[in-house]
Every structure is written in structure tokens, then in C-alpha cells.
PDB file of C-alpha atoms in Angstrom:
ATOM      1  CA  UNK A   1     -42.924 -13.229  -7.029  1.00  0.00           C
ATOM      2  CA  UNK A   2     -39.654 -15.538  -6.735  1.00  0.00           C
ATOM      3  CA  UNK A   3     -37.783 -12.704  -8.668  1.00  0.00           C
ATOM      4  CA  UNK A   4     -39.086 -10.009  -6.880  1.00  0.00           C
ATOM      5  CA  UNK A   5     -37.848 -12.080  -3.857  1.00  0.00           C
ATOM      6  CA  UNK A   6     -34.191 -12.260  -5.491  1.00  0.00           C
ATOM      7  CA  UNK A   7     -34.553  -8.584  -6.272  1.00  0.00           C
ATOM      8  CA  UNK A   8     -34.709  -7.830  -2.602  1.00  0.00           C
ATOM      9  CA  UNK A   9     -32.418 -10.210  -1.565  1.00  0.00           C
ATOM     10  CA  UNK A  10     -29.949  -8.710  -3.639  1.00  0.00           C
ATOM     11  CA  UNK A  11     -30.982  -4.943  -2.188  1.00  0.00           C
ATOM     12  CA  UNK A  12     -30.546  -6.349   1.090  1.00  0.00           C
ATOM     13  CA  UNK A  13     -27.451  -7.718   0.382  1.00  0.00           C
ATOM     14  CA  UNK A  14     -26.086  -4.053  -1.694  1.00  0.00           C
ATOM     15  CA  UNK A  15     -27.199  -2.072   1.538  1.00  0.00           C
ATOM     16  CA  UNK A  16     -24.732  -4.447   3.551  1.00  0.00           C
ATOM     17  CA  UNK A  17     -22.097  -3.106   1.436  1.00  0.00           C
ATOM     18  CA  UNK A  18     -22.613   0.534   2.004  1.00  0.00           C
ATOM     19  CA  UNK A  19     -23.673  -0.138   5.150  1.00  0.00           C
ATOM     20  CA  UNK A  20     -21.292  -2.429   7.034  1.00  0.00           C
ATOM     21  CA  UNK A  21     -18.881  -3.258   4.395  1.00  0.00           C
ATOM     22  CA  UNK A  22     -17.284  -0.126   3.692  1.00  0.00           C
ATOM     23  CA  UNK A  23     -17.010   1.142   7.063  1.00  0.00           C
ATOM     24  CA  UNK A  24     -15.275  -2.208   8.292  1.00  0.00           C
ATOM     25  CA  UNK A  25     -12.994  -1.587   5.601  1.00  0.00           C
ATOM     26  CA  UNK A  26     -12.243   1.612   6.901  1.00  0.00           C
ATOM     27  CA  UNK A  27     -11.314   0.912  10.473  1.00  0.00           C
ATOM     28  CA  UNK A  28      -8.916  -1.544   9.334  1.00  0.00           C
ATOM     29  CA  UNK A  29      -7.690   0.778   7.314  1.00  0.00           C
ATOM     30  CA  UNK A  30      -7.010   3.148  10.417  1.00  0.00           C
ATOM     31  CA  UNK A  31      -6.037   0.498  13.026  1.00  0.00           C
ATOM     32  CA  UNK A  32      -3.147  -0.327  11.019  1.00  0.00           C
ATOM     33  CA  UNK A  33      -1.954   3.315  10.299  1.00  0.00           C
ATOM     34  CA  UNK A  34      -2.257   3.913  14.073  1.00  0.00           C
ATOM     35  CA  UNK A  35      -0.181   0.645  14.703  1.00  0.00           C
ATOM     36  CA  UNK A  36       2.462   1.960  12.121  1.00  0.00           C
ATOM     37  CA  UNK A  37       2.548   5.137  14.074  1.00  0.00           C
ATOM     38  CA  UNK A  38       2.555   3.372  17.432  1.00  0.00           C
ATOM     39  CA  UNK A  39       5.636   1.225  16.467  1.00  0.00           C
ATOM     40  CA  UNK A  40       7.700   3.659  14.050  1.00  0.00           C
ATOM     41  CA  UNK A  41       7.233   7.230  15.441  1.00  0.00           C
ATOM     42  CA  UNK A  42       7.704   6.227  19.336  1.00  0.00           C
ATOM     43  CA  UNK A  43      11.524   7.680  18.862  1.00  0.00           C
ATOM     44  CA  UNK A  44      12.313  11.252  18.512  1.00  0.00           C
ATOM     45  CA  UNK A  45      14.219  12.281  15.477  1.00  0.00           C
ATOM     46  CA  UNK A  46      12.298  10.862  12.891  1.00  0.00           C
ATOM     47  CA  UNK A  47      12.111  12.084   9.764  1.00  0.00           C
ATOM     48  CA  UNK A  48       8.595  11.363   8.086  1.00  0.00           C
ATOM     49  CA  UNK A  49       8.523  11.491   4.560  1.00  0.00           C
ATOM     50  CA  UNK A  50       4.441  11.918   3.174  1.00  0.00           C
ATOM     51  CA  UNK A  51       3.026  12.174  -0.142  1.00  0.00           C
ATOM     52  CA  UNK A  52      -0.809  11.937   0.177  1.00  0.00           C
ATOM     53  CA  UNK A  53      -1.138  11.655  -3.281  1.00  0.00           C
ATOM     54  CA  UNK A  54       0.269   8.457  -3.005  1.00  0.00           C
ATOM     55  CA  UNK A  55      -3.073   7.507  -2.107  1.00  0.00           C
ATOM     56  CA  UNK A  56      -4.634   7.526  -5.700  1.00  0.00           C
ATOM     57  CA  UNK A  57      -3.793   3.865  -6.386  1.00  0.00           C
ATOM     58  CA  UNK A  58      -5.259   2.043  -3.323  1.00  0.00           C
ATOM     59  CA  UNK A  59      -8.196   4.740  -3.403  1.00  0.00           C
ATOM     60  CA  UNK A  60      -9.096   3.634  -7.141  1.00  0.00           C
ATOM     61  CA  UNK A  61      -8.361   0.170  -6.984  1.00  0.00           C
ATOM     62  CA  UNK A  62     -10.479   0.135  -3.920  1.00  0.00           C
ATOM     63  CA  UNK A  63     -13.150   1.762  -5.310  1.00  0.00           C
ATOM     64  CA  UNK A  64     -12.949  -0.579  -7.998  1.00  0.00           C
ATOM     65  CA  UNK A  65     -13.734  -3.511  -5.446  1.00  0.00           C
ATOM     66  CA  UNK A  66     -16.270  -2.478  -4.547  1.00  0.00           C
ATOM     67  CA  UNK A  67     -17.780  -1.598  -8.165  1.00  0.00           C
ATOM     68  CA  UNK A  68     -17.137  -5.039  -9.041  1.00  0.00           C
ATOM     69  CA  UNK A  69     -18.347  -6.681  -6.067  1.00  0.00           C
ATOM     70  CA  UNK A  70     -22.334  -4.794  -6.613  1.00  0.00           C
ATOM     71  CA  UNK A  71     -21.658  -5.789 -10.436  1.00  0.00           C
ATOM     72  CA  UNK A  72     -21.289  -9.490  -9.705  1.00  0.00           C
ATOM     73  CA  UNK A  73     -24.239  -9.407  -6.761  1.00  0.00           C
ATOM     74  CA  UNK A  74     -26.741  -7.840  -9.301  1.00  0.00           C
ATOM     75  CA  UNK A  75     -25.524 -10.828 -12.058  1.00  0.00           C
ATOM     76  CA  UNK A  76     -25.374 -13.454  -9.768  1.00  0.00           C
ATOM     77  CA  UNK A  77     -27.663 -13.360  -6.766  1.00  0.00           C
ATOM     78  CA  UNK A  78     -30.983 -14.386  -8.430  1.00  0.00           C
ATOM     79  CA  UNK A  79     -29.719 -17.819  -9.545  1.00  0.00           C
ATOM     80  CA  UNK A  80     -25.820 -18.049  -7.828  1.00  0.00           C
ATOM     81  CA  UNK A  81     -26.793 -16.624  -4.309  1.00  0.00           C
ATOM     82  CA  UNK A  82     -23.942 -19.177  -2.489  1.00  0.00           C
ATOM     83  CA  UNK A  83     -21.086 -17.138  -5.069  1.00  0.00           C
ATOM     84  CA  UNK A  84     -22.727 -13.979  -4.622  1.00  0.00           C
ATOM     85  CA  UNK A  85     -21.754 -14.235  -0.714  1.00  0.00           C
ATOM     86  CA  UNK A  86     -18.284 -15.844  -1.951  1.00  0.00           C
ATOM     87  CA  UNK A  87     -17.955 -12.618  -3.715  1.00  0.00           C
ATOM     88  CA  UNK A  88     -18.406 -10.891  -1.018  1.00  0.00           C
ATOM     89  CA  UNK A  89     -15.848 -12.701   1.434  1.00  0.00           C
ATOM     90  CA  UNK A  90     -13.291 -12.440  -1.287  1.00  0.00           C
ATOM     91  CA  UNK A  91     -13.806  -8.828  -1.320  1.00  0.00           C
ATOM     92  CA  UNK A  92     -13.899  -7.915   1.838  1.00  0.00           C
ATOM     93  CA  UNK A  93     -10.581  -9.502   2.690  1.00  0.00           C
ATOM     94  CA  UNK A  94      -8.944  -7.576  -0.469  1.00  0.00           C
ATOM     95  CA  UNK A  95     -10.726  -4.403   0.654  1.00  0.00           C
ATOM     96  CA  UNK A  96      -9.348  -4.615   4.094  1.00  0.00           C
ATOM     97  CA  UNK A  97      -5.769  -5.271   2.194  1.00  0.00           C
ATOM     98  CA  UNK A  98      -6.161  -2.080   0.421  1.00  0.00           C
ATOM     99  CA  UNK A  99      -7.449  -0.693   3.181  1.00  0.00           C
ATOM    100  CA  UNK A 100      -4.242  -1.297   5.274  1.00  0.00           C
ATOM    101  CA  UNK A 101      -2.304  -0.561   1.695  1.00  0.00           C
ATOM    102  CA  UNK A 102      -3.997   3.381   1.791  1.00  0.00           C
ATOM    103  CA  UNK A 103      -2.774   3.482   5.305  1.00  0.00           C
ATOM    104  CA  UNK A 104       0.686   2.578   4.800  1.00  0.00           C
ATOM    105  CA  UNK A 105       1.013   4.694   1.711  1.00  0.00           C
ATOM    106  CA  UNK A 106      -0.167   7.933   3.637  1.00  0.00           C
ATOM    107  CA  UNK A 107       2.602   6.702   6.873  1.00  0.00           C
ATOM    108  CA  UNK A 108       4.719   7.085   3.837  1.00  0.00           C
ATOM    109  CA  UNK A 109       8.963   6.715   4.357  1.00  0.00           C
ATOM    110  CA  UNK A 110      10.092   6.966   7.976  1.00  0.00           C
ATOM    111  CA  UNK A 111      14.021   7.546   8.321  1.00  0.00           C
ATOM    112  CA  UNK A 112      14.463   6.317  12.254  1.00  0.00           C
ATOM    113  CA  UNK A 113      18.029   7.472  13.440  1.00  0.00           C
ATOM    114  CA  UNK A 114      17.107   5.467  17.142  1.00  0.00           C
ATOM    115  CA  UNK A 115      16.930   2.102  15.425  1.00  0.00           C
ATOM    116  CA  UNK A 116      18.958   3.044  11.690  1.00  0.00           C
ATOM    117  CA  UNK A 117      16.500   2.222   9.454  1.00  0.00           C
ATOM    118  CA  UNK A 118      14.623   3.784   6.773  1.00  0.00           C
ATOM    119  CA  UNK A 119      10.899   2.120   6.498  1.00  0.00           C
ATOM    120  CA  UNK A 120       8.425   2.688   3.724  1.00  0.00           C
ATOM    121  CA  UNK A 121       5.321   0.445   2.101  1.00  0.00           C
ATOM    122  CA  UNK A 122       6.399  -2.659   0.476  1.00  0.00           C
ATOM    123  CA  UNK A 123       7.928  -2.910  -3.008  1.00  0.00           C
ATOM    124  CA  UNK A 124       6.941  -5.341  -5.325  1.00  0.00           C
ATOM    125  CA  UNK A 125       8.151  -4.705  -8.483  1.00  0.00           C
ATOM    126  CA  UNK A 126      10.270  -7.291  -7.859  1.00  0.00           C
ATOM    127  CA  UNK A 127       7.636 -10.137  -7.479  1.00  0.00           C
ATOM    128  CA  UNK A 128       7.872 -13.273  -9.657  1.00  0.00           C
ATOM    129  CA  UNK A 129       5.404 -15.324 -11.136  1.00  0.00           C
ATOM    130  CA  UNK A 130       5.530 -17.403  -7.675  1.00  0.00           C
ATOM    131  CA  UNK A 131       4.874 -14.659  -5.653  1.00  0.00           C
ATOM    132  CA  UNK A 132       2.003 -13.414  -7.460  1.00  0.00           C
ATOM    133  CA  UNK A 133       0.153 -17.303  -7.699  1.00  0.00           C
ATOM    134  CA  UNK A 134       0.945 -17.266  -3.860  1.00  0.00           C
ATOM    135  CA  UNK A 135      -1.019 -14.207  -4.001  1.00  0.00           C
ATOM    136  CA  UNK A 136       1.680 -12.081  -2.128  1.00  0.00           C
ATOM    137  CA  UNK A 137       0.840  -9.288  -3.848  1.00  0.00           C
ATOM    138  CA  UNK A 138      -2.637  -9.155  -2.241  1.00  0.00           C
ATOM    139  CA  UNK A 139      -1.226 -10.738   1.176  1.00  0.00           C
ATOM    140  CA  UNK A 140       1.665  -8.281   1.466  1.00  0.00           C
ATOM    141  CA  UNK A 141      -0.202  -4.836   0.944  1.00  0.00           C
ATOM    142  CA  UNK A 142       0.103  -3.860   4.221  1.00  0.00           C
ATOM    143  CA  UNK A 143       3.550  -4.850   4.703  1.00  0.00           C
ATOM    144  CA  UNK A 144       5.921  -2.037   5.613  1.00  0.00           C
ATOM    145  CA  UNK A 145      10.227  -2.902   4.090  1.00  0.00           C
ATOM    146  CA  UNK A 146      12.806  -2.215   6.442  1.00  0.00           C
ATOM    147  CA  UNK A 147      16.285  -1.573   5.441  1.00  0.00           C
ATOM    148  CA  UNK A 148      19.440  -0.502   7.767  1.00  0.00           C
ATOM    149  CA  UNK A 149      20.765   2.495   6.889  1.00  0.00           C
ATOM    150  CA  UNK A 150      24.536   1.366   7.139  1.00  0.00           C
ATOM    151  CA  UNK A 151      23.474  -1.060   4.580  1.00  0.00           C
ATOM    152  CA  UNK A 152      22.364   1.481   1.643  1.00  0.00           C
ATOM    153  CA  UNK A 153      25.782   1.641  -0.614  1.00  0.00           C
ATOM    154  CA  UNK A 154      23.701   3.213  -3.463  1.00  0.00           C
ATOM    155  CA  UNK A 155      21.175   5.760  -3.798  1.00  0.00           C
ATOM    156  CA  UNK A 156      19.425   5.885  -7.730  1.00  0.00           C
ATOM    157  CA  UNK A 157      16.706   8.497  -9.270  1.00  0.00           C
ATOM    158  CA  UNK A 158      15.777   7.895 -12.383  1.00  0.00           C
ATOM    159  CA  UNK A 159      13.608  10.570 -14.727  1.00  0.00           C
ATOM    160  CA  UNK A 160      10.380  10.409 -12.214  1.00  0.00           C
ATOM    161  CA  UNK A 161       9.214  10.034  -8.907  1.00  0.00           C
ATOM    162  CA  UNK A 162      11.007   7.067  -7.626  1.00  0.00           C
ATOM    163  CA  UNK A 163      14.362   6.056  -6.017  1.00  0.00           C
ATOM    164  CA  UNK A 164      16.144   2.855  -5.570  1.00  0.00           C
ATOM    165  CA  UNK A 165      18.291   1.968  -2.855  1.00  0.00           C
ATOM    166  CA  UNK A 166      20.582  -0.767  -3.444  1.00  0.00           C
ATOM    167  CA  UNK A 167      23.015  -2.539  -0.706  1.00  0.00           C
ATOM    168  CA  UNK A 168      23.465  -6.783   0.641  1.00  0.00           C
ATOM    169  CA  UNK A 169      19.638  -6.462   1.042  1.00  0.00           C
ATOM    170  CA  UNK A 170      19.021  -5.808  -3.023  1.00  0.00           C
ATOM    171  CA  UNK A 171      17.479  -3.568  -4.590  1.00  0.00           C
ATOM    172  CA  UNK A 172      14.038  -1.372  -3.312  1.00  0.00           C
ATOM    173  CA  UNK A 173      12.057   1.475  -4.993  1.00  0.00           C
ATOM    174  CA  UNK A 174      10.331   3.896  -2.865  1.00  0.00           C
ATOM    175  CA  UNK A 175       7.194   5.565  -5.401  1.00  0.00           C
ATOM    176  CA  UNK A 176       6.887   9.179  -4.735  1.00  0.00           C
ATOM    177  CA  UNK A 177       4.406  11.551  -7.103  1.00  0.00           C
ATOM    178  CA  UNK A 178       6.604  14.388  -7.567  1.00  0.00           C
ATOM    179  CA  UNK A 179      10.764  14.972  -7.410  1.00  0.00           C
ATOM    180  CA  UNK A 180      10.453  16.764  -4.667  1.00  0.00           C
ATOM    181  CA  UNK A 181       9.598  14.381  -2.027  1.00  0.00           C
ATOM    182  CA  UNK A 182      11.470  12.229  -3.540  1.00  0.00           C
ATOM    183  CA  UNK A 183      14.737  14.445  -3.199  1.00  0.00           C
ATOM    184  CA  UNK A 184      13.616  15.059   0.263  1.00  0.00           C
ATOM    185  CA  UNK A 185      13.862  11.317   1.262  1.00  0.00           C
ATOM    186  CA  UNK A 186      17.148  10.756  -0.543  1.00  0.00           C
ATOM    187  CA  UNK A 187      17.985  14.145   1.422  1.00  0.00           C
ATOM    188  CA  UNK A 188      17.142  12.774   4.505  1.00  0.00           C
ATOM    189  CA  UNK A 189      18.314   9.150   4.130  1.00  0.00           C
ATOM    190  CA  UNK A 190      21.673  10.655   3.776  1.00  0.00           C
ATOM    191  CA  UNK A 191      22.053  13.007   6.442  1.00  0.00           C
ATOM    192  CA  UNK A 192      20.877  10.717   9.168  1.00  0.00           C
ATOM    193  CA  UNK A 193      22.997   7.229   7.653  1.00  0.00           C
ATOM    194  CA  UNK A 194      26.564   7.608   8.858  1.00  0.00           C
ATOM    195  CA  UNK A 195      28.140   5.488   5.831  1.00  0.00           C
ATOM    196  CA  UNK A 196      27.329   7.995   3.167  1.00  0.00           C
ATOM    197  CA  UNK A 197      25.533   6.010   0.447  1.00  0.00           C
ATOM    198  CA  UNK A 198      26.784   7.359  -3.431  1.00  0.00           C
ATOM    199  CA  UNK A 199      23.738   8.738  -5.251  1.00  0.00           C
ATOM    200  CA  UNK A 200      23.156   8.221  -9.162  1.00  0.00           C
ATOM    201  CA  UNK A 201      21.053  10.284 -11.099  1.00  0.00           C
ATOM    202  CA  UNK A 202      20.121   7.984 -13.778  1.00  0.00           C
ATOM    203  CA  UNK A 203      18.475   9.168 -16.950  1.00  0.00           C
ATOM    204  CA  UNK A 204      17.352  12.474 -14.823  1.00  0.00           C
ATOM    205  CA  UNK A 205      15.637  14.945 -16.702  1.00  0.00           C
ATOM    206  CA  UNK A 206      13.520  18.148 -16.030  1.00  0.00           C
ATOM    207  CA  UNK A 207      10.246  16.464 -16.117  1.00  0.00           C
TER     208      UNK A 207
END
């Protein structure tokens, strides 16, 4: 009887996944894209760079949240209910990270002549060791980089989808999944910044 109890539990507990969970998750998700559009594409003149595919990433690894999180219910919740709800608080705040991550990968790069500044989803290839035990790599997935136009000297493109811009600020990628979005952000980066930034083709192939 007591695991026939836990049983349910747990089914209770799965069907407030599908049922609350993931759409909470979602509405984050669009909240912050609408916020991104409310503050970057107020201005006319902007040139929107989009690659949906740029989705897969956040799409699998949040998918794979939420795989993990009924895995570790079904283990846990007969004999570890109090972690089996931990599990689920910890997953729900890195869904709604993802969440916001989707939303600022499908806002994409936004080249804003009004304010000079070309915007586009964090980069964290650079991250440390620090950054990732402070967890900014889960905190900072819905973070949108801004850099001033006047301030790109460099423009690189390597063989693949990315670029790197490079000025006083450092250095930033921007991921694309194919060349040609890619060449039609460096394309637009350049015709709206009025210092010219020198572009590199580094390693550039036909691939």
C-alpha cells in the first residue's frame, strides 16, 4: 500500500511537470523575448539579424531538463521525496534560464544605428573557472552583450558560422548556423558603424 502511495505521489508530482511546469517555462520564455523587442526594436533602422536554427541548443538542452528532472522523481520520490521537490526547484529555475536563453537566441543580433550598438545573446566562451563555480553560465543565459559600434576595430570569420569582433571592449563571438547570416551581420555591422572596422577572414574555407 505505502508504495502504491509513493507511486502516485510521484504521478502526481510528473503531471505537475507537463502540466504547470512546462508551460511556466514557456511564458518566461516569451516575456523576455517581448521585453527584448520592447527595448531594442523601439528605433527605426534596425537591422535584425535571425537564425532560428540557433534554437537547437537551448531546445535540446531544455528538453534534457526536463528528461532528467522525471528520471530523478521516478528514483527518488519513494524514499527522497524532500530532494525530489529540490529537483524540481533547481529545474525549474534552469528551465526558465533556457527558456529566456531560446528567446534571446531567436531575437538574434540587432545592429541599432539610433543608439550605435550592435546587441546579440551573451558570449561565454570566454568564462573562467570562476565564472562557471559562480554559476554565470546558468545566471547569464538570458543576458543580451552590447557593444558600440565606433568601438569594433576588427571584424574576424573563421572556417564556420561565427564572427568575432574585437575593439577596448575585447573580444565577442556571435554563433550563427550557416555563412550566410553570418556575412549578413558582418555586412550590416559595417554599413551602419561609421569607423569602418577591418575584417579578417581567418582560416576561411568553402565549408
Amino acid at each position: 500500500m505505502a508504495q502504491k502511495k509513493n507511486q502516485g505521489g510521484a504521478n502526481l508530482v510528473l503531471m505537475a511537470i507537463g502540466i504547470v511546469f512546462i508551460p511556466l517555462v514557456l511564458t518566461f520564455g516569451l516575456w523576455h523575448y517581448m521585453r527584448l523587442r520592447g527595448k531594442y526594436l523601439k528605433s527605426k533602422g534596425v537591422r535584425r539579424v535571425v537564425d532560428i536554427w540557433n534554437l537547437g541548443v537551448p531546445f535540446y538542452s531544455f528538453a534534457g531538463v526536463v528528461l532528467g528532472t522525471y528520471m530523478l522523481i521516478i528514483t527518488t520520490y519513494s524514499n527522497y521525496q524532500a530532494l525530489s521537490y529540490a529537483v524540481i526547484i533547481v529545474a525549474l529555475y534552469i528551465g526558465i534560464k533556457l527558456a529566456q536563453r531560446s528567446a534571446s537566441c531567436y531575437f538574434g543580433a540587432a545592429i541599432i544605428p539610433e543608439s550605435g550598438t550592435v546587441v546579440f545573446p551573451e558570449d561565454m566562451a570566454g568564462y573562467g573557472i570562476e565564472d562557471y563555480i559562480k554559476l554565470k553560465f546558468i545566471r547569464n543565459l538570458s543576458r543580451m552583450d552590447e557593444v558600440e559600434l565606433n568601438d569594433i576595430e576588427k571584424i574576424s570569420r573563421q572556417s564556420g558560422k561565427r564572427l568575432y569582433i574585437h575593439g577596448p571592449f575585447g573580444s565577442r563571438g556571435i554563433s550563427f548556423t550557416n555563412k550566410q547570416k553570418r556575412d549578413e551581420c558582418i555586412a550590416a555591422i559595417q554599413s551602419v558603424a561609421k569607423r569602418k572596422p577591418t575584417l579578417i577572414n581567418e582560416f576561411e574555407s568553402s565549408n
